[in-house]
C-alpha cells in the first residue's frame, strides 16, 4: 500500500515538476532579444531606426514621405507585449512590424519551442505560415482555416497536425499588435490608452434572467429568416436557403451574450458555487464570456473543437478583432429559455480587452454555391454590448495622467498668462479710459507687446500657428482623436482666449496684442521708423490685392491638411513663427533667411507679413465674422468728409467712408485715441473753436459696414 501510494504521488507530482521546469526555462525568454543594430539589418530601406521606447517596447521606423522624414511603421517583439505560453511552456517570440494604417509589413519567427516544429514537422511549415500575415490589415478578422477548407480573404492556411500551436501563435500576434495599434496608431477612442477597467467584486444585485436581459446586462439579438436573407441580397448566394424562403417569419437565430466576470451577471446566471469555480480557472486579467444561441443558425459548427477557437464567432472592440478560446466547461443557466447551444469563452489578458467599453460579438453566417470549388459568401449578425460603469473601477488613462502632469508643471506660466489675459481684457473693455492720455496708451501697449514677445513667445512658447488648425484637421480626417492638443497648455490657453475675444472684438486682440511674431514685427517697424527708414505707401487697391495672398495660403494649407498631409507640412513653412519664436532663430538655411526677410519687409511696410501673407491671420479674420459688436466708436462726420483716422491707420483698415474694416483691424486703439482727443479729432476741434457742432462740408462717401 505504501509503495502504491508513493507511485501515485510520483505520478501526480512529476507532471507538475515538468511544467514548473518548463516555466523556469522560459523565464529568460520573457523579454526581447533584439537590439537597435539588429533592426537596421531587418529593415535596410529605413532612413533611421529610432531607439526602443521605454513606455511601449517598440522601435519607430523612420522613412521618407516625400521630402519629409516620418515614422512610417513600428517594429516590436511579441514576447515583450504578449508572452503567451505554448505547449513547451515558453512563448513564441516574433518580430512584427506594422505600418501606420495597421498593415502587417513584416513578421518573422525569432524563437519558438513548440515540439511539433522542433522535432516533428520542422520549422519550414511555420515559416511559410507566418508569411501569410504580410499585407493583411489588423482591423480585418484573421482566422485560421480548418481542415481541408481553403484559406479565404480573412483566413490563413493552417498547418495540419499543428492546429493548436498556430492558434497560439496567431493569438500572440494579434494581442501584441493590438497593443501597439491602440497606443501608437490611434486605433482607439480618446482616452483608450489606459489600463483596462477592473471589475468591482463587491457590486452585486440578485436578479433573474428576464431582468438581466431587459436591463441589457445580458445582450440579446433575434434575427428572422427574412432578416438573414436580406443580408445576402445582391450576392451570388441570394435565395440559396430554401428553408428561409419557405418560412421567412421564423426565427433564424437568437444570440445571448454575457460578461461573466461581473458578479451581478455571472453569479446570477451560474449560481454562487459554479461562478466561483469558473473565476478560479481564469488567470489574472482574463475574461469569461457566456454565449448562448437558439434557432437554425448556431455558433458551434461541425468543425468546432472543445477548448479551441470558435470559427463562427468574432469578438471586436474599437473595430479591432480579439481572439476567443473555448473554456471547455459545462454550464447551466437557471430560469433561461431552452438553448440550442451554450458555451463559455476565455479572452486572454494580453488581448487588451476592456469590458467597460463598448464591444461586439459577431456570428458568422456562411453560404456557399457550387460543389467542386464552391463560392463562399459570409455575412454577420452582430450583438452590441456596453455594460454600466457602476460595475467597474475605471483607472485614469496614462494619457490623462501625462497631460495633467504637463498642466501642473506649467501652473506658474498659466497663472501669469491668466493675469495678462485679465489685464488686457479689462483694458479693452475700458478702452476710452486707456486712450484718454496718449502716453498711457503707448506705455501700456509697449509693455504688453514686450510681455507677449518675451514671455508668451520665447519663454512660454505660446505662439499660435496655422498648424494649430491644420494638425487637428488632419487628425480628424484620418480618424484620430485630438488628445494631443492637451499636451500644450499654454498654446491651448492662448487659443481659448483668442476664440472668446473673436466673438467680442474680432481678430485684433490676438493679431494686435498677443501674437509674439506680430509683436516682434511691431518692434522692428517702430525701430525702422525711428531710424527714418523709408516707408512704403501702398495704394489702397494694391493693399487689398496683396491681402488676398493670405487667404489663398489658408485655403491651400487646409486643403493639403485634409488630402495631402505631407504637402501641408511644407506649406506651413510659409509661417516664420517656428524659426523666429519657437526656435529663437536657432535655425539654418532657407527657413532662417525667410524669417529675416519677413521682418525686413516689416521695416519698410508696417507689419507687411501680418497684413498680406499670414494664413493664421486669414483664418482669424474669417472666424471673426462671428463678432456681434461694432465696438470702435465712430461719428457721423467720420469719412464725411473727415479722413483724419483713415490717414493715421498704419494698417489701412479704415474705409474712405470712415467705416472700420474689422477683418483687417489690429485693434491698436489709435483711432479711438484720435476720436476722443480734442487736439487731433477735427469735429471736436471745430466744436471747441465755435462753441457748437460745426457741419463739415465735402464729398459724401457711401459708408461700408
XYZ file of C-alpha atoms in Angstrom:
705
model
C 0.000 0.000 0.000
C 2.844 2.373 0.849
C 4.537 1.590 -2.476
C 1.282 2.226 -4.337
C 0.802 5.497 -2.504
C 4.326 6.610 -3.361
C 3.794 5.651 -7.008
C 0.518 7.576 -7.050
C 2.190 10.659 -5.529
C 5.029 10.452 -8.022
C 2.577 10.109 -10.882
C 0.790 13.291 -9.747
C 3.942 15.222 -8.891
C 6.131 14.575 -11.936
C 3.903 16.371 -14.484
C 3.732 19.355 -12.168
C 7.513 19.416 -11.746
C 7.928 19.144 -15.513
C 5.567 22.070 -16.063
C 7.410 24.094 -13.417
C 10.746 23.317 -15.065
C 9.382 24.380 -18.430
C 8.186 27.655 -16.973
C 11.534 28.278 -15.299
C 13.334 27.567 -18.554
C 11.028 30.020 -20.269
C 11.765 32.886 -17.908
C 14.879 34.158 -19.686
C 12.819 34.387 -22.891
C 10.265 36.689 -21.306
C 11.972 39.767 -22.729
C 13.005 40.843 -26.192
C 16.410 39.892 -27.555
C 16.909 42.294 -30.467
C 18.974 45.460 -30.447
C 18.686 48.651 -32.460
C 21.522 47.404 -34.677
C 19.626 44.149 -35.329
C 16.620 46.143 -36.503
C 18.725 48.004 -39.073
C 19.566 44.649 -40.653
C 15.888 43.667 -40.799
C 14.800 46.998 -42.326
C 17.642 48.194 -44.595
C 15.392 50.597 -46.556
C 14.624 52.675 -43.452
C 16.377 56.018 -43.099
C 16.623 55.518 -39.372
C 15.528 53.124 -36.645
C 14.725 55.098 -33.508
C 15.719 53.797 -30.095
C 13.376 51.380 -28.397
C 10.743 53.325 -26.471
C 10.504 52.922 -22.714
C 6.750 53.371 -22.275
C 5.931 50.849 -25.003
C 8.679 48.470 -26.219
C 8.599 49.382 -29.921
C 11.136 50.662 -32.423
C 9.823 53.531 -34.589
C 10.917 53.062 -38.213
C 11.619 56.356 -39.963
C 11.298 56.659 -43.736
C 10.933 59.442 -46.267
C 7.435 60.696 -47.042
C 8.218 62.986 -49.961
C 10.983 65.268 -48.683
C 9.877 64.816 -45.049
C 11.132 62.202 -42.597
C 8.301 60.462 -40.778
C 7.695 57.469 -38.554
C 6.095 55.156 -41.101
C 5.962 51.915 -39.078
C 6.616 50.316 -35.705
C 8.563 47.102 -35.076
C 8.308 45.084 -31.887
C 8.850 41.643 -30.400
C 5.748 39.719 -29.417
C 7.373 38.413 -26.267
C 7.614 41.975 -24.896
C 3.879 42.542 -25.257
C 2.101 39.173 -25.355
C 4.210 36.329 -23.901
C 1.522 33.658 -24.280
C 2.938 30.245 -23.333
C 2.896 27.458 -25.892
C 2.895 23.713 -25.348
C 6.504 23.689 -24.124
C 5.680 26.328 -21.540
C 7.562 29.137 -23.330
C 6.037 31.688 -25.681
C 6.738 32.348 -29.320
C 8.980 35.329 -29.953
C 8.094 37.028 -33.225
C 9.418 40.180 -34.833
C 6.347 42.082 -36.013
C 6.221 45.325 -37.999
C 3.020 47.227 -38.762
C 2.620 50.441 -40.720
C 0.578 53.468 -39.674
C -2.549 52.040 -41.337
C -2.327 48.790 -39.383
C -0.968 46.606 -42.204
C 1.489 43.866 -41.310
C 4.616 44.717 -43.311
C 6.834 42.024 -41.809
C 6.572 39.080 -39.451
C 9.452 36.739 -38.606
C 9.986 33.934 -36.132
C 12.841 34.789 -33.770
C 12.448 31.838 -31.430
C 9.972 29.062 -30.636
C 9.983 25.837 -28.634
C 6.865 24.089 -29.943
C 7.556 20.317 -30.062
C 5.708 19.929 -33.377
C 8.097 22.362 -35.072
C 11.256 21.357 -33.195
C 11.107 17.567 -33.566
C 8.059 16.891 -35.710
C 7.218 18.808 -38.860
C 10.267 21.018 -38.708
C 10.303 24.790 -38.827
C 9.644 25.252 -42.572
C 5.809 24.984 -42.346
C 5.849 27.554 -39.568
C 7.919 29.999 -41.636
C 5.520 29.593 -44.581
C 2.572 30.161 -42.259
C 3.815 33.488 -40.874
C 4.475 34.793 -44.403
C 0.691 34.947 -44.864
C 0.360 37.848 -42.422
C 2.243 40.255 -44.656
C -0.097 42.742 -46.316
C -3.069 41.869 -44.137
C -4.667 44.594 -42.081
C -5.097 44.369 -38.347
C -8.699 45.597 -38.465
C -9.843 42.660 -40.595
C -10.726 39.372 -38.860
C -7.844 36.916 -39.152
C -8.827 33.284 -38.758
C -7.018 30.008 -39.227
C -8.556 27.860 -41.978
C -9.673 24.494 -40.593
C -9.062 21.095 -42.109
C -9.423 20.849 -45.852
C -11.061 24.258 -46.264
C -9.171 26.677 -48.436
C -7.907 29.909 -46.873
C -10.062 32.855 -47.856
C -9.591 36.627 -47.715
C -9.854 36.651 -43.938
C -8.326 33.227 -43.276
C -4.793 31.915 -43.062
C -3.981 28.499 -44.424
C -3.391 26.450 -41.276
C -0.826 23.726 -40.645
C -2.134 20.200 -40.392
C -1.094 18.491 -37.146
C -0.124 21.844 -35.647
C -3.524 23.477 -35.306
C -3.190 24.323 -31.620
C 0.323 25.746 -31.992
C -0.548 28.080 -34.851
C -3.585 29.285 -32.944
C -1.331 30.216 -30.019
C 0.949 31.984 -32.481
C -1.985 33.860 -34.002
C -3.193 34.877 -30.550
C 0.306 36.170 -29.744
C 0.496 38.161 -32.993
C -2.903 39.792 -32.574
C -2.530 40.517 -28.863
C 0.862 42.221 -29.347
C -0.159 44.139 -32.480
C -3.396 45.346 -30.887
C -1.495 46.964 -28.034
C 0.703 48.881 -30.461
C -2.266 49.858 -32.636
C -4.156 51.261 -29.663
C -1.199 53.148 -28.229
C 0.563 54.416 -31.356
C -1.754 54.227 -34.371
C -4.845 55.901 -32.936
C -6.969 52.738 -33.347
C -8.870 53.531 -30.179
C -11.194 56.247 -28.889
C -9.953 59.205 -26.871
C -8.590 58.095 -23.513
C -8.262 54.450 -24.564
C -4.554 54.424 -23.689
C -5.270 53.352 -20.129
C -5.340 50.148 -18.179
C -8.430 48.044 -18.699
C -11.228 48.607 -16.196
C -11.322 46.279 -13.203
C -14.487 44.568 -12.028
C -15.882 45.720 -8.692
C -16.206 42.445 -6.820
C -18.407 43.949 -4.125
C -21.117 45.159 -6.504
C -23.911 42.563 -6.652
C -27.675 42.656 -7.172
C -29.764 39.468 -7.050
C -31.584 39.422 -10.409
C -33.189 36.746 -12.532
C -32.723 36.046 -16.242
C -35.617 38.168 -17.613
C -34.466 41.242 -15.658
C -30.829 40.833 -16.748
C -31.920 40.656 -20.377
C -34.374 43.543 -20.026
C -31.704 45.770 -18.440
C -29.173 44.880 -21.138
C -26.761 43.260 -18.700
C -27.233 40.205 -20.905
C -27.196 41.356 -24.529
C -29.728 39.781 -26.874
C -30.228 39.662 -30.633
C -33.011 37.935 -32.578
C -32.992 37.633 -36.368
C -35.721 36.108 -38.547
C -35.130 34.142 -41.736
C -36.206 37.173 -43.756
C -33.687 39.412 -41.966
C -30.865 36.977 -42.621
C -31.937 36.674 -46.258
C -31.649 40.434 -46.632
C -28.014 40.207 -45.550
C -27.274 38.190 -48.690
C -29.297 40.369 -51.057
C -27.404 41.037 -54.266
C -24.820 38.299 -53.638
C -24.237 35.091 -55.583
C -25.976 33.070 -52.843
C -29.141 35.143 -52.573
C -32.118 32.794 -52.211
C -29.912 29.751 -51.626
C -31.546 28.940 -48.266
C -34.760 27.154 -49.182
C -35.886 26.829 -45.565
C -35.553 30.572 -45.045
C -37.586 31.323 -48.171
C -40.307 28.882 -47.141
C -40.710 30.330 -43.623
C -39.458 33.932 -43.692
C -41.007 34.918 -40.343
C -39.491 32.051 -38.377
C -36.507 32.748 -36.120
C -33.215 32.026 -37.859
C -31.031 32.781 -34.863
C -31.189 34.174 -31.375
C -27.994 35.127 -29.560
C -27.380 35.975 -25.928
C -24.096 37.413 -24.692
C -22.985 37.879 -21.070
C -19.783 39.051 -19.402
C -19.396 36.586 -16.549
C -16.674 38.338 -14.523
C -19.232 40.885 -13.242
C -20.872 39.341 -10.123
C -24.314 40.746 -10.907
C -24.170 38.895 -14.219
C -22.053 35.806 -13.543
C -23.322 34.885 -10.080
C -26.949 35.309 -11.070
C -26.545 33.218 -14.228
C -24.381 30.366 -12.919
C -25.031 30.347 -9.210
C -22.542 31.216 -6.477
C -20.551 27.930 -6.386
C -20.273 27.350 -10.151
C -19.394 31.017 -10.783
C -16.583 30.953 -8.242
C -15.228 27.738 -9.743
C -15.191 29.349 -13.182
C -13.477 32.502 -11.912
C -10.842 30.342 -10.209
C -9.953 28.881 -13.605
C -9.140 32.307 -15.010
C -5.668 33.760 -14.739
C -5.269 37.394 -13.634
C -6.571 39.765 -16.297
C -8.508 37.109 -18.208
C -12.192 37.440 -19.070
C -15.027 34.926 -19.416
C -17.949 35.381 -21.794
C -21.104 33.319 -21.959
C -22.621 32.839 -25.401
C -25.944 31.090 -25.980
C -27.986 30.570 -29.111
C -31.290 29.216 -30.338
C -32.596 28.694 -33.854
C -31.229 27.111 -37.022
C -28.050 29.176 -37.217
C -25.793 28.460 -34.283
C -22.182 29.242 -33.465
C -20.983 25.660 -32.930
C -20.191 24.143 -36.294
C -19.253 20.576 -37.228
C -15.584 21.536 -37.032
C -15.781 23.079 -33.555
C -13.204 21.644 -31.148
C -13.699 21.951 -27.387
C -11.017 24.193 -25.978
C -10.369 25.728 -29.386
C -11.175 28.964 -31.157
C -14.762 29.247 -32.469
C -14.746 29.695 -36.238
C -18.190 31.307 -36.375
C -17.724 33.900 -33.615
C -15.698 37.104 -33.727
C -15.194 39.427 -30.768
C -14.348 43.043 -31.601
C -13.643 46.235 -29.696
C -12.924 49.611 -31.309
C -13.086 47.856 -34.679
C -10.209 45.526 -33.779
C -10.535 41.726 -33.532
C -9.918 39.938 -30.228
C -9.491 36.191 -30.115
C -11.828 33.947 -28.121
C -10.993 30.476 -26.819
C -13.465 27.899 -25.526
C -13.193 27.269 -21.767
C -14.496 23.701 -22.152
C -16.886 23.813 -19.189
C -20.407 22.510 -18.689
C -22.900 25.275 -17.955
C -26.498 25.667 -16.906
C -28.419 28.935 -16.566
C -31.360 28.935 -14.188
C -34.569 30.490 -15.494
C -33.271 30.892 -19.044
C -35.076 29.648 -22.163
C -34.089 26.396 -23.801
C -30.812 26.997 -25.633
C -29.663 25.031 -28.643
C -26.053 25.903 -27.819
C -24.345 27.237 -24.702
C -20.646 27.802 -24.095
C -18.189 29.946 -22.160
C -15.155 31.546 -23.788
C -11.933 33.000 -22.453
C -10.274 36.245 -23.548
C -6.548 36.432 -22.832
C -5.235 39.205 -20.602
C -2.736 40.239 -23.284
C -5.536 40.998 -25.752
C -6.198 44.351 -24.087
C -9.941 43.776 -23.864
C -11.679 46.444 -21.755
C -15.111 45.296 -20.548
C -16.135 48.842 -19.563
C -16.000 49.998 -23.188
C -18.456 49.047 -25.942
C -17.746 45.723 -27.617
C -19.425 43.467 -30.157
C -19.795 39.773 -30.825
C -20.421 38.758 -34.431
C -21.937 35.451 -35.572
C -20.605 34.491 -38.975
C -23.339 33.169 -41.273
C -21.912 31.489 -44.363
C -23.476 30.207 -47.549
C -21.835 28.548 -50.491
C -22.620 27.949 -54.131
C -21.150 25.163 -56.183
C -19.753 21.744 -55.342
C -16.180 21.253 -56.597
C -14.837 24.750 -55.892
C -17.726 26.331 -54.004
C -18.045 30.080 -53.851
C -18.419 31.093 -50.225
C -20.174 34.261 -49.069
C -20.237 35.253 -45.401
C -22.299 37.796 -43.530
C -22.550 38.655 -39.827
C -25.169 39.030 -37.138
C -23.764 41.400 -34.519
C -24.630 41.667 -30.813
C -23.674 45.003 -29.220
C -22.792 45.216 -25.542
C -21.920 48.067 -23.195
C -22.109 47.394 -19.506
C -22.819 50.130 -16.928
C -19.782 51.851 -15.446
C -21.037 51.096 -11.930
C -19.768 47.520 -12.395
C -16.151 48.668 -12.816
C -13.287 50.620 -11.334
C -12.076 52.614 -14.314
C -8.470 53.760 -13.916
C -7.313 57.088 -15.201
C -5.577 56.697 -18.534
C -1.819 57.105 -18.839
C -2.565 59.801 -21.406
C -4.738 61.708 -18.934
C -2.102 61.390 -16.208
C 0.543 62.617 -18.648
C -1.280 65.752 -19.776
C -2.374 66.566 -16.235
C 1.277 66.423 -15.182
C 2.148 68.800 -18.020
C -0.521 71.258 -16.851
C 0.716 71.034 -13.268
C 4.288 71.713 -14.375
C 3.137 74.793 -16.305
C 0.951 76.123 -13.477
C 3.130 79.203 -12.894
C 3.189 80.091 -16.594
C -0.567 79.585 -16.863
C -1.178 81.804 -13.841
C 0.957 84.581 -15.343
C -0.794 84.109 -18.668
C -4.189 84.367 -16.975
C -3.133 87.620 -15.318
C -2.054 89.001 -18.694
C -5.395 87.984 -20.244
C -7.342 89.618 -17.398
C -5.324 92.828 -17.655
C -5.720 93.024 -21.428
C -9.456 92.270 -21.333
C -10.022 94.902 -18.635
C -8.092 97.490 -20.658
C -10.033 96.736 -23.842
C -13.361 96.949 -22.040
C -12.262 100.306 -20.581
C -10.667 101.496 -23.812
C -11.933 105.083 -23.520
C -10.134 105.480 -20.192
C -6.989 103.812 -21.569
C -6.757 106.181 -24.545
C -7.561 109.337 -22.566
C -3.839 110.084 -22.424
C -1.652 109.138 -25.420
C 1.319 108.466 -23.141
C -0.735 105.958 -21.108
C -1.849 104.089 -24.233
C 1.700 103.974 -25.624
C 3.204 102.763 -22.347
C 0.541 100.105 -21.877
C 0.778 98.889 -25.463
C 4.548 98.551 -25.495
C 4.544 96.825 -22.129
C 2.012 94.260 -23.309
C 3.873 93.704 -26.579
C 7.129 93.191 -24.685
C 5.421 90.642 -22.415
C 3.906 88.936 -25.451
C 7.240 88.588 -27.217
C 9.420 87.754 -24.241
C 7.065 85.771 -22.011
C 4.286 84.360 -24.211
C 6.561 83.728 -27.189
C 10.162 82.958 -26.312
C 9.640 81.763 -22.728
C 6.227 80.061 -22.598
C 6.185 79.010 -26.282
C 2.599 80.162 -26.723
C 2.824 81.239 -30.365
C -0.366 80.266 -32.179
C 0.213 78.916 -35.668
C -1.746 77.698 -38.659
C -0.516 74.264 -37.534
C -2.975 74.589 -34.649
C -5.692 74.350 -37.309
C -4.105 72.090 -39.924
C -2.900 69.491 -37.393
C -6.311 68.819 -35.823
C -7.908 68.844 -39.281
C -5.521 66.120 -40.459
C -6.199 64.110 -37.303
C -9.973 64.334 -37.776
C -9.774 63.325 -41.442
C -7.610 60.330 -40.513
C -9.985 59.332 -37.714
C -7.563 60.080 -34.879
C -8.530 61.765 -31.646
C -7.440 65.279 -30.658
C -5.980 64.404 -27.277
C -2.554 65.629 -28.362
C -3.671 69.271 -28.028
C -3.856 68.821 -24.243
C -0.076 68.451 -24.041
C 0.485 72.135 -24.859
C -1.446 74.008 -22.155
C -0.015 77.462 -22.908
C -0.941 77.322 -26.585
C -4.352 75.906 -25.690
C -4.934 78.733 -23.208
C -3.942 81.376 -25.779
C -6.191 79.712 -28.350
C -9.117 79.640 -25.908
C -8.741 83.323 -25.050
C -8.424 84.156 -28.751
C -11.649 82.317 -29.597
C -13.526 84.188 -26.866
C -12.223 87.561 -27.967
C -13.104 86.809 -31.596
C -16.737 86.986 -30.529
C -16.281 90.369 -28.848
C -13.560 92.329 -30.626
C -12.606 90.297 -33.709
C -9.164 89.145 -34.794
C -7.369 92.224 -33.448
C -6.971 91.007 -29.868
C -4.603 88.240 -30.892
C -3.048 89.763 -34.001
C -2.530 93.179 -32.446
C -1.670 92.251 -28.851
C -0.956 88.545 -28.246
C 0.917 87.316 -31.328
C 4.646 87.089 -30.429
C 5.774 87.343 -34.048
C 3.376 90.238 -34.573
C 4.929 91.973 -31.545
C 8.397 91.370 -32.953
C 7.316 92.873 -36.266
C 5.891 95.881 -34.472
C 9.173 96.495 -32.635
C 11.066 96.208 -35.935
C 8.635 98.551 -37.676
C 8.803 101.225 -34.984
C 12.598 100.966 -34.821
C 12.759 101.402 -38.610
C 10.577 104.495 -38.409
C 12.739 105.914 -35.631
C 15.788 105.362 -37.832
C 13.980 107.124 -40.681
C 13.858 104.054 -42.902
C 11.702 104.977 -45.932
C 8.172 103.656 -45.503
C 6.278 102.296 -48.495
C 2.915 103.925 -49.002
C 0.913 101.133 -50.573
C -2.149 102.298 -52.554
C -5.459 101.011 -51.214
C -6.200 98.909 -54.304
C -2.781 97.215 -54.209
C -3.119 96.745 -50.452
C -6.405 94.903 -50.984
C -4.856 92.745 -53.708
C -1.859 91.806 -51.568
C -4.200 90.981 -48.689
C -5.709 88.159 -50.729
C -2.419 86.224 -50.590
C -3.038 85.135 -47.002
C -6.466 83.742 -47.880
C -5.033 81.755 -50.788
C -2.384 80.314 -48.462
C -5.036 79.452 -45.888
C -7.107 77.518 -48.419
C -4.034 75.711 -49.776
C -2.804 74.668 -46.307
C -6.181 73.437 -45.058
C -6.857 71.547 -48.299
C -3.446 69.903 -48.071
C -4.027 69.066 -44.399
C -7.191 67.211 -45.383
C -5.958 65.448 -48.518
C -2.138 65.601 -48.633
C -0.647 65.972 -45.122
C 2.925 65.700 -46.397
C 2.336 68.744 -48.618
C 0.760 70.599 -45.693
C 3.945 70.051 -43.680
C 5.817 72.005 -46.342
C 3.216 74.712 -46.875
C 3.073 75.662 -43.195
C 6.649 76.880 -43.555
C 5.018 79.997 -45.050
C 4.859 80.982 -41.399
C 8.187 82.145 -39.922
C 6.896 81.552 -36.400
C 8.791 78.315 -35.817
C 12.101 79.896 -36.798
C 11.702 83.274 -35.103
C 9.747 82.371 -31.963
C 9.775 78.621 -31.272
C 13.467 78.147 -32.127
C 14.593 81.709 -31.383
C 16.307 81.962 -34.800
C 18.399 78.885 -33.977
C 17.890 77.504 -37.448
C 19.932 77.480 -40.632
C 19.241 77.576 -44.336
C 16.251 78.980 -46.240
C 13.943 78.966 -43.185
C 16.206 81.422 -41.350
C 16.581 83.706 -44.371
C 12.824 83.653 -44.921
C 12.133 84.686 -41.313
C 14.624 87.538 -41.586
C 13.093 88.599 -44.908
C 9.605 88.853 -43.373
C 10.979 91.061 -40.615
C 12.811 93.150 -43.186
C 9.531 93.583 -45.051
C 8.025 94.994 -41.849
C 10.770 97.586 -41.684
C 9.551 99.132 -44.974
C 5.832 98.207 -44.954
C 4.406 98.319 -41.445
C 3.565 94.713 -40.384
C 3.519 93.705 -44.052
C 3.671 89.985 -43.278
C 0.672 90.160 -40.931
C -1.391 92.203 -43.379
C -0.641 90.290 -46.584
C 0.858 86.833 -46.008
C -0.140 85.350 -42.621
C -2.517 82.368 -43.140
C -3.348 82.280 -39.437
C -4.429 85.912 -39.640
C -6.643 84.985 -42.584
C -8.239 82.180 -40.575
C -8.897 84.505 -37.642
C -10.353 87.130 -39.966
C -12.785 84.533 -41.328
C -13.701 83.305 -37.842
C -14.086 86.903 -36.637
C -17.205 87.235 -38.772
C -18.942 85.844 -35.686
C -18.229 89.191 -33.940
C -21.515 90.784 -32.887
C -20.499 94.343 -31.927
C -19.226 97.438 -33.725
C -17.116 98.291 -30.721
C -14.845 101.031 -32.141
C -16.572 104.450 -31.777
C -17.436 106.421 -34.933
C -19.037 109.812 -35.577
C -21.335 110.892 -38.376
C -18.502 113.094 -39.648
C -16.043 110.156 -39.889
C -15.297 109.817 -43.586
C -17.891 112.502 -44.413
C -15.548 114.175 -45.166
C -13.097 113.813 -42.204
C -10.272 111.388 -43.099
C -8.046 112.019 -40.077
C -8.254 108.499 -38.627
C -8.002 106.782 -42.012
C -4.728 108.538 -42.843
C -3.343 107.732 -39.376
C -4.228 103.996 -39.546
C -0.983 102.116 -40.133
C -2.921 99.007 -41.209
C -5.156 100.613 -43.885
C -8.130 99.149 -42.008
C -10.424 102.203 -42.286
C -12.537 102.719 -45.378
C -12.810 106.087 -47.132
C -16.373 106.093 -45.812
C -14.990 106.062 -42.262
C -16.182 102.510 -41.529
C -13.780 100.146 -39.769
C -12.826 97.075 -41.772
C -12.651 94.699 -38.813
C -11.155 91.839 -40.850
C -8.000 93.952 -41.231
C -8.098 95.819 -37.891
C -5.284 95.055 -35.428
C -7.022 96.811 -32.540
C -4.169 99.178 -31.806
C -6.708 101.750 -30.494
C -5.006 104.647 -32.297
C -8.280 105.628 -33.977
C -10.076 105.513 -30.615
C -7.410 107.814 -29.163
C -7.869 110.272 -32.050
C -11.664 110.037 -31.756
C -11.517 111.209 -28.124
C -8.621 113.681 -28.482
C -9.756 117.313 -28.662
C -6.352 118.231 -30.106
C -6.495 115.761 -33.039
C -10.161 114.978 -33.850
C -11.303 117.584 -36.430
C -15.020 117.610 -35.412
C -14.014 118.166 -31.759
C -11.541 120.903 -32.689
C -14.229 122.768 -34.633
C -16.754 122.332 -31.830
C -14.331 123.801 -29.295
C -13.468 126.656 -31.635
C -17.077 127.655 -32.391
C -18.827 126.535 -29.225
C -21.230 124.213 -31.054
C -21.092 121.347 -33.574
C -19.985 122.580 -36.980
C -21.167 120.582 -40.005
C -18.287 119.597 -42.252
C -18.841 120.091 -45.940
C -17.334 117.828 -48.518
C -17.943 114.946 -50.825
C -20.210 112.392 -49.206
C -18.951 108.862 -49.373
C -21.001 105.710 -49.099
C -20.496 104.004 -45.747
C -19.486 100.359 -45.603
C -20.037 98.120 -42.615
